[in-house]
Coordinates of C-alpha atoms in Angstrom, one line a residue:
M9 CA -21.5 -14.3 -24.6
A10 CA -21.6 -10.9 -26.3
M11 CA -18.7 -10.2 -28.3
S12 CA -16.3 -7.3 -28.1
C13 CA -12.7 -6.0 -29.0
A14 CA -9.9 -5.7 -26.1
A15 CA -6.9 -3.8 -26.8
S16 CA -3.4 -4.0 -25.6
L17 CA -0.5 -1.6 -25.5
P18 CA 3.0 -2.6 -26.0
M19 CA 3.7 -1.7 -22.1
L20 CA 0.8 -4.0 -21.1
G21 CA 2.4 -7.2 -22.6
Q22 CA 3.5 -8.8 -19.3
A23 CA 3.1 -12.3 -19.1
A24 CA -0.4 -13.2 -17.2
P25 CA -0.9 -16.5 -15.2
R26 CA -2.4 -19.0 -17.8
G27 CA -5.7 -20.7 -17.4
E28 CA -8.5 -22.3 -19.6
L29 CA -9.1 -20.9 -22.9
G30 CA -11.3 -17.8 -22.4
Q31 CA -11.0 -17.6 -18.8
T32 CA -10.0 -13.9 -17.6
S33 CA -10.0 -11.9 -14.6
S34 CA -10.6 -8.0 -14.1
D35 CA -6.3 -7.9 -13.4
Q36 CA -5.3 -10.0 -16.3
K37 CA -5.6 -10.3 -19.9
P38 CA -7.7 -13.6 -21.1
A39 CA -4.9 -16.3 -21.6
I40 CA -5.8 -17.0 -25.0
L41 CA -4.5 -13.8 -26.0
D42 CA -0.9 -14.9 -25.4
Q43 CA -1.6 -17.2 -28.6
V44 CA -2.8 -14.3 -30.7
G45 CA -0.5 -11.6 -32.2
I46 CA 1.4 -10.4 -35.5
D47 CA 4.8 -10.8 -35.5
Q48 CA 6.6 -8.7 -38.0
R49 CA 8.5 -10.9 -40.4
L50 CA 9.8 -8.4 -42.7
N51 CA 11.1 -9.8 -46.3
Q52 CA 9.8 -13.0 -45.7
Q53 CA 8.7 -14.7 -49.0
V54 CA 4.8 -15.5 -49.1
P55 CA 4.5 -18.9 -50.5
L56 CA 3.1 -18.1 -54.1
D57 CA 2.0 -21.6 -54.6
L58 CA -0.6 -21.9 -51.7
T59 CA -4.1 -22.7 -53.2
F60 CA -7.4 -20.5 -52.4
V61 CA -11.0 -20.3 -53.8
D62 CA -12.0 -16.8 -54.9
E63 CA -15.4 -15.2 -54.3
S64 CA -16.5 -16.8 -57.6
G65 CA -16.0 -20.2 -56.4
K66 CA -12.9 -20.7 -58.8
T67 CA -9.7 -22.2 -57.3
I68 CA -6.6 -20.2 -57.8
K69 CA -2.7 -20.2 -56.9
L70 CA -2.0 -17.0 -54.9
G71 CA 0.8 -16.4 -57.1
E72 CA -1.7 -15.3 -59.6
Y73 CA -2.1 -12.2 -58.0
F74 CA 1.7 -11.3 -57.7
G75 CA 4.3 -10.2 -60.4
Q76 CA 3.1 -6.5 -61.6
K77 CA 2.1 -4.6 -58.4
P78 CA 2.3 -4.4 -54.7
V79 CA -0.4 -6.1 -52.6
V80 CA -2.3 -5.1 -49.5
L81 CA -3.2 -8.4 -47.7
S82 CA -5.8 -8.7 -44.7
L83 CA -6.3 -11.6 -42.9
V84 CA -10.1 -11.6 -41.4
Y85 CA -12.8 -14.0 -41.2
Y86 CA -16.1 -12.9 -43.0
E87 CA -18.4 -14.3 -39.8
C88 CA -16.4 -12.5 -37.5
P89 CA -19.2 -10.1 -35.5
M90 CA -16.9 -7.1 -34.9
L91 CA -13.2 -6.5 -35.3
C92 CA -12.8 -7.9 -39.1
S93 CA -15.5 -5.6 -40.4
Q94 CA -13.6 -2.6 -38.6
V95 CA -10.4 -3.9 -40.4
L96 CA -11.9 -3.7 -43.7
N97 CA -13.9 -0.3 -43.1
G98 CA -11.0 1.3 -42.0
L99 CA -8.9 0.2 -44.8
T100 CA -11.6 1.1 -47.6
A101 CA -11.9 4.4 -45.6
S102 CA -8.2 4.8 -46.3
L103 CA -7.7 3.6 -49.7
N104 CA -10.8 6.2 -50.6
T105 CA -8.4 8.9 -49.9
L106 CA -5.4 7.7 -51.9
N107 CA -4.8 9.0 -55.3
F108 CA -4.0 5.4 -56.1
N109 CA -6.8 2.8 -57.2
V110 CA -7.0 -0.7 -56.1
G111 CA -6.4 -2.8 -59.5
R112 CA -4.5 0.0 -60.8
E113 CA -1.4 1.0 -58.9
F114 CA -1.7 -2.0 -56.2
D115 CA -4.2 -4.8 -55.6
V116 CA -5.8 -6.1 -52.2
I117 CA -6.0 -9.6 -51.3
T118 CA -8.5 -10.2 -48.2
V119 CA -8.1 -13.8 -47.1
S120 CA -10.5 -15.4 -44.3
F121 CA -8.4 -17.7 -41.4
D122 CA -11.6 -19.8 -40.7
P123 CA -11.6 -22.8 -43.5
R124 CA -15.6 -22.9 -42.7
D125 CA -16.1 -19.4 -44.7
T126 CA -17.4 -20.0 -48.2
P127 CA -17.0 -18.1 -51.6
A128 CA -20.5 -17.0 -51.1
A129 CA -19.8 -15.3 -47.5
A130 CA -16.5 -13.9 -49.5
N131 CA -18.5 -12.4 -52.1
D132 CA -21.2 -11.0 -49.9
T133 CA -18.4 -9.3 -47.9
K134 CA -16.8 -8.1 -51.4
Q135 CA -20.0 -6.6 -52.5
R136 CA -20.5 -4.7 -49.4
I137 CA -16.8 -3.3 -49.3
L138 CA -16.9 -2.5 -53.0
K139 CA -20.1 -0.3 -52.3
R140 CA -18.0 1.7 -49.7
Y141 CA -14.7 2.0 -52.2
R142 CA -16.8 3.5 -54.7
R143 CA -14.1 3.2 -57.5
P144 CA -14.7 1.6 -61.2
G145 CA -12.8 -1.4 -62.0
S146 CA -11.8 -2.1 -58.3
E147 CA -13.6 -5.5 -58.3
Q148 CA -10.6 -6.6 -60.8
G149 CA -8.1 -5.7 -58.2
W150 CA -9.9 -6.7 -54.6
H151 CA -10.1 -10.4 -54.2
F152 CA -11.6 -12.1 -51.5
L153 CA -10.5 -15.8 -50.5
T154 CA -11.3 -18.8 -48.7
G155 CA -9.4 -21.8 -48.3
K156 CA -8.4 -25.1 -46.3
K157 CA -6.8 -24.7 -43.0
D158 CA -3.4 -26.0 -44.0
Q159 CA -3.2 -23.3 -47.0
I160 CA -4.3 -20.7 -44.5
D161 CA -1.9 -21.6 -41.6
A162 CA 0.8 -21.4 -44.2
L163 CA 0.1 -17.9 -45.1
A164 CA -0.6 -16.7 -41.8
Q165 CA 2.6 -18.2 -40.6
A166 CA 4.7 -16.3 -43.4
V167 CA 3.3 -12.9 -42.4
G168 CA 3.5 -13.3 -38.6
F169 CA -0.4 -13.6 -38.1
R170 CA -1.2 -15.7 -35.0
Y171 CA -5.0 -16.1 -34.0
A172 CA -6.8 -18.9 -31.8
W173 CA -10.3 -20.7 -31.5
D174 CA -12.1 -20.4 -28.3
P175 CA -14.4 -23.7 -28.4
E176 CA -16.1 -22.2 -25.3
I177 CA -17.8 -19.2 -27.1
Q178 CA -17.3 -20.6 -30.7
Q179 CA -15.3 -17.7 -32.0
Y180 CA -11.6 -16.8 -32.9
A181 CA -9.5 -14.7 -30.9
H182 CA -7.5 -12.4 -33.1
A183 CA -5.4 -9.1 -33.6
S184 CA -5.9 -6.5 -36.4
G185 CA -3.6 -5.1 -38.8
I186 CA -2.6 -5.1 -42.4
M187 CA 0.4 -6.1 -44.7
L188 CA 2.1 -4.6 -47.8
L189 CA 3.8 -7.2 -50.0
T190 CA 6.1 -6.4 -52.7
P191 CA 5.3 -7.3 -56.3
D192 CA 7.4 -10.7 -55.9
G193 CA 5.2 -11.5 -52.5
H194 CA 8.1 -10.5 -49.9
V195 CA 6.5 -8.7 -46.7
A196 CA 7.4 -5.2 -46.7
Q197 CA 5.2 -3.4 -44.4
Y198 CA 2.7 -3.7 -41.6
Y199 CA 0.0 -1.5 -40.3
Y200 CA -1.5 -2.2 -37.0
G201 CA -5.0 -1.7 -35.6
I202 CA -8.0 -0.8 -37.6
E203 CA -7.5 3.1 -39.0
Y204 CA -4.2 3.4 -41.4
A205 CA -3.0 6.8 -42.2
P206 CA -3.2 7.4 -46.0
R207 CA -0.3 9.3 -46.3
N208 CA 1.6 6.3 -45.1
L209 CA 0.1 3.7 -46.7
Q210 CA 0.3 5.8 -50.1
L211 CA 4.1 6.1 -49.3
G212 CA 4.3 2.5 -48.5
I213 CA 2.7 1.6 -51.6
V214 CA 5.3 3.6 -53.9
E215 CA 8.4 2.3 -52.0
T216 CA 6.9 -1.6 -52.3
S217 CA 6.4 -1.0 -56.0
K218 CA 10.0 -0.6 -56.2
G219 CA 10.7 -3.8 -54.1
K220 CA 11.8 -1.8 -51.0
V221 CA 11.2 -3.3 -47.4
G222 CA 10.4 -1.0 -44.7
G223 CA 11.2 -1.0 -41.2
L224 CA 9.7 -2.3 -38.1
A225 CA 6.4 -0.6 -37.2
G226 CA 5.4 0.4 -33.8
Q227 CA 2.9 -1.7 -32.4
I228 CA -0.8 -0.8 -30.9
L229 CA -2.7 -4.3 -30.8
L230 CA -6.3 -4.6 -30.9
Y231 CA -7.9 -7.9 -29.9
C232 CA -11.3 -9.1 -30.9
Y233 CA -12.4 -10.9 -27.7
H234 CA -15.5 -11.3 -25.6
Y235 CA -17.2 -9.9 -22.9
D236 CA -18.5 -12.1 -20.1
P237 CA -22.2 -10.7 -19.4
A238 CA -22.3 -13.4 -16.0
K239 CA -19.4 -11.2 -14.5
G240 CA -20.0 -8.4 -16.0
K241 CA -16.9 -7.1 -16.9
Y242 CA -14.2 -6.9 -19.8
G243 CA -10.5 -8.1 -19.0
A244 CA -7.9 -6.0 -18.1
A245 CA -6.8 -5.1 -21.7
I246 CA -10.2 -3.5 -22.5
F247 CA -10.3 -1.3 -19.5
N248 CA -6.7 0.2 -20.0
I249 CA -7.3 0.9 -23.6
L250 CA -10.6 2.4 -22.3
R251 CA -9.0 4.5 -20.1
V252 CA -6.2 5.7 -22.7
G253 CA -9.3 6.4 -25.3
A254 CA -11.0 8.7 -22.3
L255 CA -7.6 10.5 -21.4
V256 CA -6.7 11.1 -25.3
T257 CA -10.6 12.2 -25.8
M258 CA -10.2 14.6 -22.7
L259 CA -7.1 16.2 -23.9
A260 CA -8.3 16.6 -27.4
L261 CA -11.5 18.4 -25.9
G262 CA -9.4 20.7 -23.5
G263 CA -7.4 21.7 -26.4
F264 CA -10.4 22.5 -28.3
M265 CA -11.6 24.4 -25.8
F266 CA -8.5 26.1 -25.0
V267 CA -7.9 27.2 -28.4
M268 CA -11.4 28.5 -28.6
F269 CA -11.1 30.8 -25.4
R270 CA -8.2 32.3 -26.6
R271 CA -9.6 33.0 -29.9
D272 CA -12.7 34.7 -28.1
A273 CA -10.5 36.9 -25.6
A274 CA -8.5 37.9 -28.9
A275 CA -11.5 39.1 -30.6
K276 CA -12.6 41.1 -27.6
H277 CA -9.4 42.6 -27.4
R278 CA -9.2 43.8 -30.9
S279 CA -12.7 45.1 -30.2
H280 CA -12.0 47.0 -27.5
Y281 CA -8.9 48.9 -29.1
R282 CA -11.2 49.4 -31.8
T283 CA -13.7 51.4 -29.6
T284 CA -11.2 53.2 -27.8

């Protein structure tokens, strides 16, 4: 089965009949997505004694990255076929517009939630992302980690990140988003989706650097899940977000055309008065 990403708006979260993992129909979201999401656990202390392995193969304690600066946390897996790359690319694009620099005003920790991922895979991902980030010294502040399942689960539970393994297609179902943690490791902010407003992110870093915890964030969950070529369709969730996306595109295009027509009409009107 080819992979794609489905999405769900908050108002689409009604309970769906349960079925086998990966099972879906045209009028319900896949049952596995009931196990997937990001729960906001503001002010929750992240366990700093958890053990991971960094991209160089060195074993570290999570607490080694805390104490001085706020931390942006992203949970992905390095072999993800689509959504995780979009999370990292979206994060990198936002960070590229900030006045702050990774490794100076804040750090970034990217943790794989797949215990099969290796330091080599983490390093490959780091090199790809740092080429996109393009700021000297960031390699000292952006850490790509792998770990054992119990350590990963403890971190995921602390920040409210729920994901599920689908043995039928041998992939993870998961939502997308990032978290902002205080210098002492408390959950301070959530940012959902794959694009993060730079202004909000920079303001969040400023507030979090002072130990402040923000309020609840609005949720638009993006799920990484599958397209079934045998049935030739996505689940209801992807159709809903495609409809919303099409509507937004049409409204934006219509607004642009309206502005351009008014501008042309005004120009002709001014030209008429000059010649009379």
